[in-house]
Amino acid sequence: MLLRDVELRDVDAYVRIRCDPVMMAELGGPLPQAGIRERVRHDVAAALADTAWIRMIVPDPAVPAVVAGSVVLWTQESEDAPFSEIGWMVLPEFQRRGLGKQAVRQLLQEAHEEERWGEVHAFPSTTNVASNAICRTLGFRLLGEQDKPFAGRLLRANHWVVDTRDGLT
Ligand SMILES: CC(C)(COP(=O)(O)OP(=O)(O)OC[C@H]1O[C@@H](n2cnc3c(N)ncnc32)[C@H](O)[C@@H]1OP(=O)(O)O)[C@@H](O)C(=O)NCCC(=O)NCCS
């Protein structure tokens, strides 16, 4: 497995990740396809500018065009102070192989090495067994539940945090 920056050719992967009812079941339902191409352009620019880490999960390094999902670390603006947030998605045919956890671990390790992101927050929905398992087993601390806005909706989420200045468990 390797992580590579998002590229313009990843539109199909974005559509499969964000516009599919199964993939988005824990995230309030599928997003419309209109706007996805623009979203990819926006993300490629952000990755190039290094304002966010937007990585595609490539299961076989010999075939970088085949993508299993994504893992993203960005600065979330908020009414209080901005904070670092991480999110992840793995396509159905690649799930339950450890790829999601490996990808999150790798990005957090990079964050630790660059000493850049400080405390990183994650907000999986309370019913998302796999994502909550990823947080729990990678050393995140559970701070509690909260209603979390996502793509114009409100989700009931667990609030997890890990300090990337510390080593990973
Ligand atoms: C959540 C998601 C990223 C997990 O990715 P994955 O590659 O399948 O996860 P992994 O194989 O790395 O498994 C991680 C942990 O979850 C557990 N797990 C995975 N799928 C599970 C399932 N369907 N039910 C119960 N546990 C599950 C694994 O056993 C593992 O736990 P462990 O480390 O204690 O053994 C993936 O299922 C997904 O993208 N789902 C749809 C979108 C989504 O929910 N995104 C996350 C939003 S926060």
Short mmCIF file of N, CA, C and O in Angstrom, two decimals, residues 25-26 124-130 132 156 158:
data_model
loop_
_atom_site.label_atom_id
_atom_site.label_comp_id
_atom_site.label_asym_id
_atom_site.label_seq_id
_atom_site.Cartn_x
_atom_site.Cartn_y
_atom_site.Cartn_z
N ALA A 25 -23.54 5.84 3.59
CA ALA A 25 -24.62 5.51 4.53
C ALA A 25 -24.38 6.12 5.91
O ALA A 25 -25.32 6.54 6.58
N GLU A 26 -23.12 6.15 6.34
CA GLU A 26 -22.80 6.67 7.68
C GLU A 26 -22.52 8.17 7.64
O GLU A 26 -22.14 8.76 8.64
N PRO A 124 -16.13 10.25 13.42
CA PRO A 124 -16.96 9.21 12.80
C PRO A 124 -18.35 9.19 13.45
O PRO A 124 -18.48 9.49 14.64
N SER A 125 -19.35 8.82 12.66
CA SER A 125 -20.69 8.75 13.26
C SER A 125 -20.69 7.68 14.36
O SER A 125 -19.90 6.73 14.32
N THR A 126 -21.55 7.84 15.34
CA THR A 126 -21.52 6.95 16.51
C THR A 126 -21.77 5.49 16.11
O THR A 126 -21.36 4.58 16.80
N THR A 127 -22.45 5.27 14.96
CA THR A 127 -22.79 3.91 14.53
C THR A 127 -21.74 3.31 13.59
O THR A 127 -21.90 2.17 13.14
N ASN A 128 -20.68 4.05 13.28
CA ASN A 128 -19.68 3.58 12.32
C ASN A 128 -18.64 2.70 13.05
O ASN A 128 -17.62 3.18 13.54
N VAL A 129 -18.94 1.38 13.08
CA VAL A 129 -18.13 0.45 13.88
C VAL A 129 -16.67 0.47 13.43
O VAL A 129 -15.75 0.56 14.25
N ALA A 130 -16.44 0.39 12.13
CA ALA A 130 -15.07 0.28 11.61
C ALA A 130 -14.27 1.54 11.90
O ALA A 130 -13.12 1.48 12.35
N ASN A 132 -14.78 3.84 14.20
CA ASN A 132 -14.53 3.98 15.63
C ASN A 132 -13.45 3.00 16.09
O ASN A 132 -12.62 3.32 16.95
N ARG A 156 -24.74 12.61 14.07
CA ARG A 156 -24.36 12.32 15.45
C ARG A 156 -23.01 11.61 15.41
O ARG A 156 -22.89 10.51 14.83
N ASN A 158 -18.99 10.59 17.19
CA ASN A 158 -18.03 10.52 18.29
C ASN A 158 -16.90 11.50 17.99
O ASN A 158 -16.45 11.60 16.85
#
